mmCIF file of C-alpha atoms and ligand atoms in Angstrom:
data_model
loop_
_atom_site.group_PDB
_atom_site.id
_atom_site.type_symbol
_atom_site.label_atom_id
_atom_site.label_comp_id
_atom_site.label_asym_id
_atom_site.label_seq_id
_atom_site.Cartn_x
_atom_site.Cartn_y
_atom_site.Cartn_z
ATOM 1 C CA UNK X 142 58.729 142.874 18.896
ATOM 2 C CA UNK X 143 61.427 145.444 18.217
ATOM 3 C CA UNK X 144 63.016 146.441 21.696
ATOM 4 C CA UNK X 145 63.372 150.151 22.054
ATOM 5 C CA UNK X 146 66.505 149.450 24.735
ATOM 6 C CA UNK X 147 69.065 147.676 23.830
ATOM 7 C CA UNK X 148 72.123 146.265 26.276
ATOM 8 C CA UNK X 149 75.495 146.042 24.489
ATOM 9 C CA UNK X 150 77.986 143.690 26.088
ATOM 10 C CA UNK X 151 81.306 145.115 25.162
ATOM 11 C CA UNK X 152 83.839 141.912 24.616
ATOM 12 C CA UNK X 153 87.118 143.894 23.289
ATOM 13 C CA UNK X 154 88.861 143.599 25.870
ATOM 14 C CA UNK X 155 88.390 140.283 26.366
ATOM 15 C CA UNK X 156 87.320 138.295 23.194
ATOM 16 C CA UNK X 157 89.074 140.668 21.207
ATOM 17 C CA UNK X 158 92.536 141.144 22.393
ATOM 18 C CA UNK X 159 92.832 137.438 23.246
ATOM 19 C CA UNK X 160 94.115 136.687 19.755
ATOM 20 C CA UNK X 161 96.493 139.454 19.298
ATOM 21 C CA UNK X 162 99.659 137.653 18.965
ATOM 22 C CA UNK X 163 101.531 140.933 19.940
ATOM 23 C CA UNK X 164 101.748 141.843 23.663
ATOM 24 C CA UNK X 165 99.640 144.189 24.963
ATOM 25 C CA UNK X 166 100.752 145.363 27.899
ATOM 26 C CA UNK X 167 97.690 145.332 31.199
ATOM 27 C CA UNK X 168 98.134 149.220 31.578
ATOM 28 C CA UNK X 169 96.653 149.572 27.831
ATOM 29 C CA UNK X 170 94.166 147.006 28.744
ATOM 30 C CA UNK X 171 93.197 149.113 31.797
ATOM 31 C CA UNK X 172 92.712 152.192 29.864
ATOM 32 C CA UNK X 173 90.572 150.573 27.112
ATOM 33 C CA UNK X 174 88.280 149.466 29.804
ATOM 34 C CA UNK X 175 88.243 153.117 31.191
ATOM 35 C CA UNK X 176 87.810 154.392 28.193
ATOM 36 C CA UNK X 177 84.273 152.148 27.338
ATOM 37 C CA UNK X 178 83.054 152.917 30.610
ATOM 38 C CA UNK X 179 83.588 156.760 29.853
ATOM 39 C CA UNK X 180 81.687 155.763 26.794
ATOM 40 C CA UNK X 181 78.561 154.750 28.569
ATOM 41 C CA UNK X 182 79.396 150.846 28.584
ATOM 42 C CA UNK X 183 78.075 148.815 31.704
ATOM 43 C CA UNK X 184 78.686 145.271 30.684
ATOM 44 C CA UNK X 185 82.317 144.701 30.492
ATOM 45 C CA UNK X 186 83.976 141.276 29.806
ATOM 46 C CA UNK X 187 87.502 142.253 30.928
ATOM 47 C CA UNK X 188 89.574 138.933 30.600
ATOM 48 C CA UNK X 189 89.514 135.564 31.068
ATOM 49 C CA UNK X 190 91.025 133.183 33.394
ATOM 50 C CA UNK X 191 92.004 130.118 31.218
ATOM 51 C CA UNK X 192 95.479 128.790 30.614
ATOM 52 C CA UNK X 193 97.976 130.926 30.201
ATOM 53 C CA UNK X 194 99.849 128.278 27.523
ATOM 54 C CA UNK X 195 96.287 127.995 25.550
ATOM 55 C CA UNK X 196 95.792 131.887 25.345
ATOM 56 C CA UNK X 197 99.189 133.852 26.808
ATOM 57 C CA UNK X 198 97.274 137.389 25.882
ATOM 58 C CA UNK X 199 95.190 136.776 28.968
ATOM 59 C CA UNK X 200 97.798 136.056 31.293
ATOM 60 C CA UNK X 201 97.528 139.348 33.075
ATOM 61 C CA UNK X 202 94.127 138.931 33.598
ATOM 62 C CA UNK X 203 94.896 139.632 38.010
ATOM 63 C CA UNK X 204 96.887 143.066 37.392
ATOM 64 C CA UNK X 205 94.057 144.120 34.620
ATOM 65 C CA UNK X 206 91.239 143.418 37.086
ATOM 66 C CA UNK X 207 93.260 144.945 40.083
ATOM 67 C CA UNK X 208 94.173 147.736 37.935
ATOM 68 C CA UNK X 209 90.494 148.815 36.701
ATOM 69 C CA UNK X 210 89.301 152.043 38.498
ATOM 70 C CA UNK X 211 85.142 151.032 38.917
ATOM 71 C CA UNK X 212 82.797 152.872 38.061
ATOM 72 C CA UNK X 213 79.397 152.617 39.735
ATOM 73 C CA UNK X 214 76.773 150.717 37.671
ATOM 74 C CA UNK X 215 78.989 149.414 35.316
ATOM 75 C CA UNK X 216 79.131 145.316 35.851
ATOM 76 C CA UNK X 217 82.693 143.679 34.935
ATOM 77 C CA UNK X 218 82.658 139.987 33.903
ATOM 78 C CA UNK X 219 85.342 137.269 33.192
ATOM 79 C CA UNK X 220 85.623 134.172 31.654
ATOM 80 C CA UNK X 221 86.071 131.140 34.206
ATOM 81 C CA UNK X 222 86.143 127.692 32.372
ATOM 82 C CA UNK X 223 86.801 125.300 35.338
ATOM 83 C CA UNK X 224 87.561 125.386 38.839
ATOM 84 C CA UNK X 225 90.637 126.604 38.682
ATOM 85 C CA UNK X 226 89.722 129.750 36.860
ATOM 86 C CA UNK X 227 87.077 131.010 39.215
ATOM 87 C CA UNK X 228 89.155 129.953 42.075
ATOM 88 C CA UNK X 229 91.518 132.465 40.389
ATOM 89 C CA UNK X 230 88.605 134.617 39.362
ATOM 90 C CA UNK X 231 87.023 135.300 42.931
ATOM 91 C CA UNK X 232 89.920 137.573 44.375
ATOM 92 C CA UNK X 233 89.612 139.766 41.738
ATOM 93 C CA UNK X 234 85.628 140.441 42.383
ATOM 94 C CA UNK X 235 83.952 139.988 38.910
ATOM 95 C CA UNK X 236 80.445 140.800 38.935
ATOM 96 C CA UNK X 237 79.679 137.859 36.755
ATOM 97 C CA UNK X 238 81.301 134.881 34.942
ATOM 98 C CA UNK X 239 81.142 133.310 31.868
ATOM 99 C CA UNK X 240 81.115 129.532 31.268
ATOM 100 C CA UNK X 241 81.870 128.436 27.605
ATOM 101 C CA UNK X 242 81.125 125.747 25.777
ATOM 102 C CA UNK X 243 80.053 124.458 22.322
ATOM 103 C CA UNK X 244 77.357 123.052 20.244
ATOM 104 C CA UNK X 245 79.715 121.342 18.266
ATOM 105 C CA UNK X 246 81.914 118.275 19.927
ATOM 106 C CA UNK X 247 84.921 118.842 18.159
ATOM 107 C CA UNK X 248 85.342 122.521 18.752
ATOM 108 C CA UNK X 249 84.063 121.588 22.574
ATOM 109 C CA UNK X 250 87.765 119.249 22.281
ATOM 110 C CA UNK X 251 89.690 122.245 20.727
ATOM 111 C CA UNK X 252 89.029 125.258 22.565
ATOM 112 C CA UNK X 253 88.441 123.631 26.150
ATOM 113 C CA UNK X 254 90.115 120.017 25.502
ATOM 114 C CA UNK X 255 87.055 118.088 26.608
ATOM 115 C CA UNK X 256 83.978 116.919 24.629
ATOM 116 C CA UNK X 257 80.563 118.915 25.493
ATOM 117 C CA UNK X 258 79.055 116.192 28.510
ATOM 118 C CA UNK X 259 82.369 116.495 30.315
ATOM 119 C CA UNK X 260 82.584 120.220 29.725
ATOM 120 C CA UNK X 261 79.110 120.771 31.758
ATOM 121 C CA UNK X 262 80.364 118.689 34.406
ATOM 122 C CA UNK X 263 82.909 120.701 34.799
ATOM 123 C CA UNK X 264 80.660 123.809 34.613
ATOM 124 C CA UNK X 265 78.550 122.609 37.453
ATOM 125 C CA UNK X 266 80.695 123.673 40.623
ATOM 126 C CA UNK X 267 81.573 126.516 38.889
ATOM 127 C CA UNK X 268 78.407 127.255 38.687
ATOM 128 C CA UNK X 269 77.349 126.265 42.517
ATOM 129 C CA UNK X 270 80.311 128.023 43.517
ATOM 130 C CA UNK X 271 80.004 131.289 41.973
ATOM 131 C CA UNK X 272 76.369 131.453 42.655
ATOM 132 C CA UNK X 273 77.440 130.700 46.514
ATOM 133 C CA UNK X 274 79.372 133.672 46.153
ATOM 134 C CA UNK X 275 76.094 136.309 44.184
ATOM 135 C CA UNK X 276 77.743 136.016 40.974
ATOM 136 C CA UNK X 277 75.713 135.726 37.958
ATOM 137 C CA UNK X 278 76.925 133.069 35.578
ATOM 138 C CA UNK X 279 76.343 133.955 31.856
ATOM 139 C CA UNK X 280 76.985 131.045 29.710
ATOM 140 C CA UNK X 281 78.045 130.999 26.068
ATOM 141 C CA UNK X 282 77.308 128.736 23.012
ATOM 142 C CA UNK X 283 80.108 128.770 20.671
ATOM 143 C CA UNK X 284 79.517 127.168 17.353
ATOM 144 C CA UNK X 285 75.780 127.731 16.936
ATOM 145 C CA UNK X 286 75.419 128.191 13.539
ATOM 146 C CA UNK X 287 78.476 126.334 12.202
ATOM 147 C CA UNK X 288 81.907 124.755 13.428
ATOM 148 C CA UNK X 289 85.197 125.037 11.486
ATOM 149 C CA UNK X 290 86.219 121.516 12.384
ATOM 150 C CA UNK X 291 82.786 119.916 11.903
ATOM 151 C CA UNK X 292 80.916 122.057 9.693
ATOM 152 C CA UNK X 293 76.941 122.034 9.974
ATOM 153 C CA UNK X 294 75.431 122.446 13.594
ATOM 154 C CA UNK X 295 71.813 122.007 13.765
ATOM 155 C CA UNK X 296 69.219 124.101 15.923
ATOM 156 C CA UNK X 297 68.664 120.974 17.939
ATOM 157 C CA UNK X 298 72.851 120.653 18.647
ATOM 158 C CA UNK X 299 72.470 124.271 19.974
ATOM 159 C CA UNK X 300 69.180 123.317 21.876
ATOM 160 C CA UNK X 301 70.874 120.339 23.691
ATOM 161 C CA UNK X 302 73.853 122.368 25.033
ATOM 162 C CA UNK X 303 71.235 125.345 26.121
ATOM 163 C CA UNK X 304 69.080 122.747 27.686
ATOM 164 C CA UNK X 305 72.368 121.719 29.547
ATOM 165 C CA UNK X 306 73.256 124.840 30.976
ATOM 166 C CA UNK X 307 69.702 125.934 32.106
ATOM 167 C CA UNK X 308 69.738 122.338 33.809
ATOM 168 C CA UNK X 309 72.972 122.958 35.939
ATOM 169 C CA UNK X 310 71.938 126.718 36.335
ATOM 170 C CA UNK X 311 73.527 129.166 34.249
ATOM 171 C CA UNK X 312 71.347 132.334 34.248
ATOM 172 C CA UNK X 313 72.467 133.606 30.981
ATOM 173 C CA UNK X 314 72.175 132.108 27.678
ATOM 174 C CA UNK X 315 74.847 133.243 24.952
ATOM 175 C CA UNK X 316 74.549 132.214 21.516
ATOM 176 C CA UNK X 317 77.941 132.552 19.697
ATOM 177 C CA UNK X 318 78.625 132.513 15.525
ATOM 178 C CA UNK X 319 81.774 131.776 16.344
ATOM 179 C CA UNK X 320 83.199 131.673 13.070
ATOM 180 C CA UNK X 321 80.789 134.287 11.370
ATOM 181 C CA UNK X 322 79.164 131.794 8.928
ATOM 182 C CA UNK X 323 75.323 132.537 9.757
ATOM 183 C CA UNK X 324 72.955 134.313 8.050
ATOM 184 C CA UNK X 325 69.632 136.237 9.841
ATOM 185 C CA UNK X 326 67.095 132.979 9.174
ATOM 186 C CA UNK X 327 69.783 130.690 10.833
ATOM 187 C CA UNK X 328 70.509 133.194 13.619
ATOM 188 C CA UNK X 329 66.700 133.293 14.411
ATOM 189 C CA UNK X 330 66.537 129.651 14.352
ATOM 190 C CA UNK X 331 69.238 129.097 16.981
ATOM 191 C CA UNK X 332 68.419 132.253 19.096
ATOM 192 C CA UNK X 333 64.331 130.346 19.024
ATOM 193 C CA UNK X 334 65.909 127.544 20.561
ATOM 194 C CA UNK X 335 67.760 129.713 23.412
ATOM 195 C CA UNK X 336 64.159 130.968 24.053
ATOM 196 C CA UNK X 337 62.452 128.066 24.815
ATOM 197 C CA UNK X 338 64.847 127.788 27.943
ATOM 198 C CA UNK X 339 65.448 131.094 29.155
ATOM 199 C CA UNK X 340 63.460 134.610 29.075
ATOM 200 C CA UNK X 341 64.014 137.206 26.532
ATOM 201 C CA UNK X 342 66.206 139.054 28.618
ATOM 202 C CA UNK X 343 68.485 136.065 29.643
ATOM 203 C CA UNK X 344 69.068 135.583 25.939
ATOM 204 C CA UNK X 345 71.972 137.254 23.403
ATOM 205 C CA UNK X 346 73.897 137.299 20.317
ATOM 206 C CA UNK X 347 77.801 136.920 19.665
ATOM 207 C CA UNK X 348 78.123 137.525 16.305
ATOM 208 C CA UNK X 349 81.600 136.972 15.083
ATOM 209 C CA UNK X 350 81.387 139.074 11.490
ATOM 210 C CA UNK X 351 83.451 137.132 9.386
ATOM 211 C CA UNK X 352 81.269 136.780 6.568
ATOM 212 C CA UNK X 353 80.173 140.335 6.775
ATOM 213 C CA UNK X 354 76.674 138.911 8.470
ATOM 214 C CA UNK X 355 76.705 139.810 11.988
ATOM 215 C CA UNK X 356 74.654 143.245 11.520
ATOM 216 C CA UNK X 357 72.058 141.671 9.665
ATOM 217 C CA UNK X 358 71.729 138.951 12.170
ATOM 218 C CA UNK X 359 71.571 140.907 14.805
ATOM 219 C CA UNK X 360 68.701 142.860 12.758
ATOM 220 C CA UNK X 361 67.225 139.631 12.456
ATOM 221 C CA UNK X 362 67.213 138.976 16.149
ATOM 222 C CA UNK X 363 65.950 142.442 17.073
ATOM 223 C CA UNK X 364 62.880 140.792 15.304
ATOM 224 C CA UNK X 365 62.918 138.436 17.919
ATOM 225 C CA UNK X 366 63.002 140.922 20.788
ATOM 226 C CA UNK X 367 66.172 139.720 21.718
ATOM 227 C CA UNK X 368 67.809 142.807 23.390
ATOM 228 C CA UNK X 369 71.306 142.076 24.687
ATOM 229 C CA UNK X 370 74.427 141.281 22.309
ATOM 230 C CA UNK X 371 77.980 140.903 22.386
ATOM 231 C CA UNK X 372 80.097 143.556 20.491
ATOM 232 C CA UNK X 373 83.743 144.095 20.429
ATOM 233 C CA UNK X 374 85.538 147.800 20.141
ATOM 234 C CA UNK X 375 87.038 148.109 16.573
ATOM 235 C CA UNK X 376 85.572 145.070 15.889
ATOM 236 C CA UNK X 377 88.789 143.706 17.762
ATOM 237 C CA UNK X 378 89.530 139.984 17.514
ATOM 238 C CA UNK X 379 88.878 136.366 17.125
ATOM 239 C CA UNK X 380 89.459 132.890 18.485
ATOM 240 C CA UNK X 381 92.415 131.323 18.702
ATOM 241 C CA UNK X 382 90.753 127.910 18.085
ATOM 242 C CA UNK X 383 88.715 129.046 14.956
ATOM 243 C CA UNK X 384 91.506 130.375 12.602
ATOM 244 C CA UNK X 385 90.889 132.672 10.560
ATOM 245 C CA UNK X 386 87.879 134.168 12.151
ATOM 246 C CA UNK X 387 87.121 138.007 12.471
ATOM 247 C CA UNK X 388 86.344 139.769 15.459
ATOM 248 C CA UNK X 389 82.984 140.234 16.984
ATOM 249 C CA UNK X 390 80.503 142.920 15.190
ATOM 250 C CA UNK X 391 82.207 145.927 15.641
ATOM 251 C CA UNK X 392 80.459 148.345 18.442
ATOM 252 C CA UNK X 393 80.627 151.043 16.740
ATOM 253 C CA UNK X 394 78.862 149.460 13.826
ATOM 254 C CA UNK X 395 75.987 148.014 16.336
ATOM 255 C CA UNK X 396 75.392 151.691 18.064
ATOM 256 C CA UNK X 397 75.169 153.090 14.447
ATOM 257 C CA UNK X 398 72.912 151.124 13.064
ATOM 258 C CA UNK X 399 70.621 150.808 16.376
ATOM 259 C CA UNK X 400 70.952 154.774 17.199
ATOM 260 C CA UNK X 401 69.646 154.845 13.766
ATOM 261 C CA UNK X 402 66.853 152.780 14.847
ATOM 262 C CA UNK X 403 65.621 155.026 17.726
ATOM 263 C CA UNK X 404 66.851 152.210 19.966
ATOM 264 C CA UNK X 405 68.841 153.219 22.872
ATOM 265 C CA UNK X 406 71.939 152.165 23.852
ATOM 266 C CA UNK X 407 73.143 154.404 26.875
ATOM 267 C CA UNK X 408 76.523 154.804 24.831
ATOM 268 C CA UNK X 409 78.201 157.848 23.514
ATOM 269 C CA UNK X 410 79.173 156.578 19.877
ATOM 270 C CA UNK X 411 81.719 159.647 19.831
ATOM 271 C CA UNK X 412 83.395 158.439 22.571
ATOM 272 C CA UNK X 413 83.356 154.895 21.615
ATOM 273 C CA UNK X 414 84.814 155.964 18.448
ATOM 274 C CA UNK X 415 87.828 157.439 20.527
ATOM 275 C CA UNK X 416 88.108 154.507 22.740
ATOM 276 C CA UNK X 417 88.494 152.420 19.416
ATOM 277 C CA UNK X 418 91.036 154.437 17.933
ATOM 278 C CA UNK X 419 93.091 153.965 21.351
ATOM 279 C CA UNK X 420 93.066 150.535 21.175
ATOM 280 C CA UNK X 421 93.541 150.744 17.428
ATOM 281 C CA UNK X 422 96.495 152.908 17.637
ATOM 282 C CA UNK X 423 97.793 150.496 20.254
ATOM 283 C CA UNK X 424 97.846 147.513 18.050
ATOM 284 C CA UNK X 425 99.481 150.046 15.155
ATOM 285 C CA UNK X 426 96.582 149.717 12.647
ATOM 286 C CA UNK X 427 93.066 151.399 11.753
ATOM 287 C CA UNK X 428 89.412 150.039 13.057
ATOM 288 C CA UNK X 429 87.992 147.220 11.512
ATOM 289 C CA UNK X 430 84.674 148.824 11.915
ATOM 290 C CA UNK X 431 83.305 150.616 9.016
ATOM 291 C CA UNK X 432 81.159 153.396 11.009
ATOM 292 C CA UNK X 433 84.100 154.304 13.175
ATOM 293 C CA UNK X 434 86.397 155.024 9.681
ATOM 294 C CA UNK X 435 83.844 156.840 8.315
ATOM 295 C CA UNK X 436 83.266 159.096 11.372
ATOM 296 C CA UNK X 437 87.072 159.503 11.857
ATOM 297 C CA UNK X 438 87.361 160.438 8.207
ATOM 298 C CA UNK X 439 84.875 162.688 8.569
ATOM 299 C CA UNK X 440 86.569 163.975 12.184
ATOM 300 C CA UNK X 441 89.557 164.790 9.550
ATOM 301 C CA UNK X 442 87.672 166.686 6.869
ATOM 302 C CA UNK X 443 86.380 168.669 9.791
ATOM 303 C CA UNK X 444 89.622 169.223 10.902
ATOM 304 C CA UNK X 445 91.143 170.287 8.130
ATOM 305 C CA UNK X 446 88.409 172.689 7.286
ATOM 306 C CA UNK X 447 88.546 174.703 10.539
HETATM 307 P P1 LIG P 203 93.233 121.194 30.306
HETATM 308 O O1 LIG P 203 94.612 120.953 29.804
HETATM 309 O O2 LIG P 203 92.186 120.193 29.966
HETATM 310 O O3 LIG P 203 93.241 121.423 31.906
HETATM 311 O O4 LIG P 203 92.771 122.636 29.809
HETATM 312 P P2 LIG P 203 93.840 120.573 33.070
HETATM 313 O O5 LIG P 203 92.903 120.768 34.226
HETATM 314 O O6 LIG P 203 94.184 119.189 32.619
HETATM 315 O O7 LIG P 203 95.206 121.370 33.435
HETATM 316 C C1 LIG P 203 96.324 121.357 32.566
HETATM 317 C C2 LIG P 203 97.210 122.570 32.855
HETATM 318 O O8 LIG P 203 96.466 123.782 32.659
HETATM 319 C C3 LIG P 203 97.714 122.626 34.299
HETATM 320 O O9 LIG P 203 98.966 123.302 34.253
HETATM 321 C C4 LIG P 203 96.728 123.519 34.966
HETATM 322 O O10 LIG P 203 97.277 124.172 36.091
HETATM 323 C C5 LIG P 203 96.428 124.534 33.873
HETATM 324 P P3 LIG P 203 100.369 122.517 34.187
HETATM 325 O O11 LIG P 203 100.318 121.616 35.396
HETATM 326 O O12 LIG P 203 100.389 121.739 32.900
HETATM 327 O O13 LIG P 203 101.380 123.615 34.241
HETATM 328 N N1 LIG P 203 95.086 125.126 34.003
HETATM 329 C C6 LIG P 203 94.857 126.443 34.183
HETATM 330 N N2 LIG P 203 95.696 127.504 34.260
HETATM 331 C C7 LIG P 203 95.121 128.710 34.453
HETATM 332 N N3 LIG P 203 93.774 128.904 34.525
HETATM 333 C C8 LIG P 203 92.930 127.868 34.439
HETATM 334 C C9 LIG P 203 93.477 126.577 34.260
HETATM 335 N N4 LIG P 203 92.909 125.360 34.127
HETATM 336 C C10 LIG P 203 93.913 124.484 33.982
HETATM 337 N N5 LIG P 203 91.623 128.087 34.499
HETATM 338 C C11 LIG P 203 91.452 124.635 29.825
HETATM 339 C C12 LIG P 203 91.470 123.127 30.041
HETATM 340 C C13 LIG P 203 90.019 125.071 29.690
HETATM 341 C C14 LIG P 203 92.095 125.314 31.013
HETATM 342 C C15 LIG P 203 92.253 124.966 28.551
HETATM 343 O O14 LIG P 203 91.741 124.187 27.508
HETATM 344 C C16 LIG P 203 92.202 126.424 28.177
HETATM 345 O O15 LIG P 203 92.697 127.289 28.899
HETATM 346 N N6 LIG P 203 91.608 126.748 27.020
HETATM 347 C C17 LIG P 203 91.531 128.102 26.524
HETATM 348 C C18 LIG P 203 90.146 128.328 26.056
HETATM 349 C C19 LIG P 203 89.946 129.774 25.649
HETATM 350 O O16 LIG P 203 90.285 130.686 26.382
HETATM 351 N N7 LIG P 203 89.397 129.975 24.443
HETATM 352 C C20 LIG P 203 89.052 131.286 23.995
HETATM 353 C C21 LIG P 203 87.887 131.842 24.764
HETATM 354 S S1 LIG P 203 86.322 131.126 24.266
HETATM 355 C C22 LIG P 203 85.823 132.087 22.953
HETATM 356 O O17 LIG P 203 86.533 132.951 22.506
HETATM 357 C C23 LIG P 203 84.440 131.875 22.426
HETATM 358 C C24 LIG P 203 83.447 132.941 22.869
HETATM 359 O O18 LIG P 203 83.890 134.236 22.506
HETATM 360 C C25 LIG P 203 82.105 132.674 22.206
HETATM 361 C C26 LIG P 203 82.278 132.428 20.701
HETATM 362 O O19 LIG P 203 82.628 133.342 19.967
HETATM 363 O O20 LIG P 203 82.093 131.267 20.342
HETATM 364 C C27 LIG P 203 83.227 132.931 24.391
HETATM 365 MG MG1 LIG P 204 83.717 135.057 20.535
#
């Protein structure tokens, strides 16, 4: 069942800046996203268009999408939670949107202030709407294998929100470890559930690594066949409704381990590398992920040899 292609979603720019309480400014945003594509990355979640009191990082999310020089084949998406976000979204031609919400109800009521029901309601035009206008709509489960606010969430919590979505027509099915708490027999469990509603391909991971789990569960998924997954530079970010949780696997880390494989990726894990110690240096400390320290280290000893 082990794909031998594997499509990497790159969420750094998006999922993982969102949190950074310091500013970063939308011309460092730009070049991060210049950089991945350099680096062979053709799924890009740039920004989102939410509130700019809820999540102020993404307030710049027009001048980063104006700003982004694109580069054929590469597909740029956003995150559009209501109405008002995609009507915002549109002008700024995303190839795809993203419509989140949650298979627990009380992180549903945190991050989006509205309970799961309501939240699909408000999905549907979105959904109409940006499929009037050719967009895909990927759609993401937060909270699939466990909620900060509410603890446990069962595979048949996660199945009723993916049943849900498929019903008002989101094309992609995103199941998020939100807060990095599940392990690989867990992760299978919930991704199963995703896959009795939408094909292999329509199906990823968004493994938040909090626990230090999010490699093995995406090993677990490979299993699976499940062949696209969300990934963050640097292993950049969080949520800023699920304190204290990590960023998403690091990309870096996922290439790695998948290169190792014999599973290709399309991306250069040299230049990713680079890309992450941009962004890195940008935000004034080192990469969370382990392979990129280890090849910069090694980038060093090089160095200083020559
Ligand atoms: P609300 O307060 O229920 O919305 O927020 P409302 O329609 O009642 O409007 C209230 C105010 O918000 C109004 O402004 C609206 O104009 C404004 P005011 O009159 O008070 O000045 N507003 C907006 N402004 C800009 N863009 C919009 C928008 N909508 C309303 N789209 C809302 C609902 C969803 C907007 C709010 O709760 C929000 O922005 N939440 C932020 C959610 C978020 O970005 N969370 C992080 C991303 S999700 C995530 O990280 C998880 C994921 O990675 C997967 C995983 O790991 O689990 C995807
Ligand atoms: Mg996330």
């Amino acid at each position: 069942m082990i794909p031998n292609k594997v499509t990497l979603v790159e969420v750094g720019p998006r999922d993982g800046l969102q949190n950074e309480a310091q500013p970063v400014v939308a011309a460092h945003k730009v070049e991060l996203v210049h950089r991945l594509q350099a680096a062979g990355c053709c799924e890009i979640e740039v920004t989102s268009f939410v509130s700019p009191k809820w999540v102020p990082q993404m307030a710049d999310n027009a001048e980063v999408m104006a700003g982004i020089r694109r580069q054929p084949g590469v597909r740029y998406s956003v995150l559009t939670p209501n109405m008002q976000g995609l009507a915002a979204a549109l002008p700024t031609h995303p190839h795809e949107i993203v419509v989140f919400g949650a298979a627990s109800e009380a992180f549903s009521r945190k991050n989006i202030n509205c309970g799961i029901e309501e939240s699909i309601e408000r999905f549907r035009p979105v959904v109409a709407a940006a499929h009037a206008a050719g967009l895909k709509v990927r759609g993401a489960v937060s909270c699939a294998l466990g909620c900060p606010y509410q603890g446990e969430v069962t595979p048949d919590a996660v199945e009723r929100v993916v049943r849900l979505m498929k019903a008002i027509g989101v094309d992609h099915c995103g199941i998020a470890d939100t807060i990095g708490v599940g392990t690989p027999r867990r992760a299978q469990a919930a991704l199963e559930r995703a896959l009795k509603h939408y094909s292999l391909s329509e199906v990823s991971g968004h493994f938040h690594d909090t626990y230090g789990q999010a490699l093995a569960n995406i090993h677990a998924c490979l299993q699976l066949g499940v062949q696209v997954f969300d990934t963050s530079i640097a292993g950049l970010g969080g949520c800023p409704y699920a304190k204290g949780a990590t960023g998403n696997v690091a990309t870096e880390d996922v290439v790695f381990m998948l290169h190792g494989m014999g599973i290709e990726t399309g991306l250069d894990l040299d230049a990713l590398v680079d890309a992450g110690a941009f962004i890195s240096g940008v935000l004034g400390r080192p990469p969370v992920s382990r392979a990129a320290r280890a090849l910069l280290a090694k980038r060093g000893l090089a160095l200083s040899a020559a």
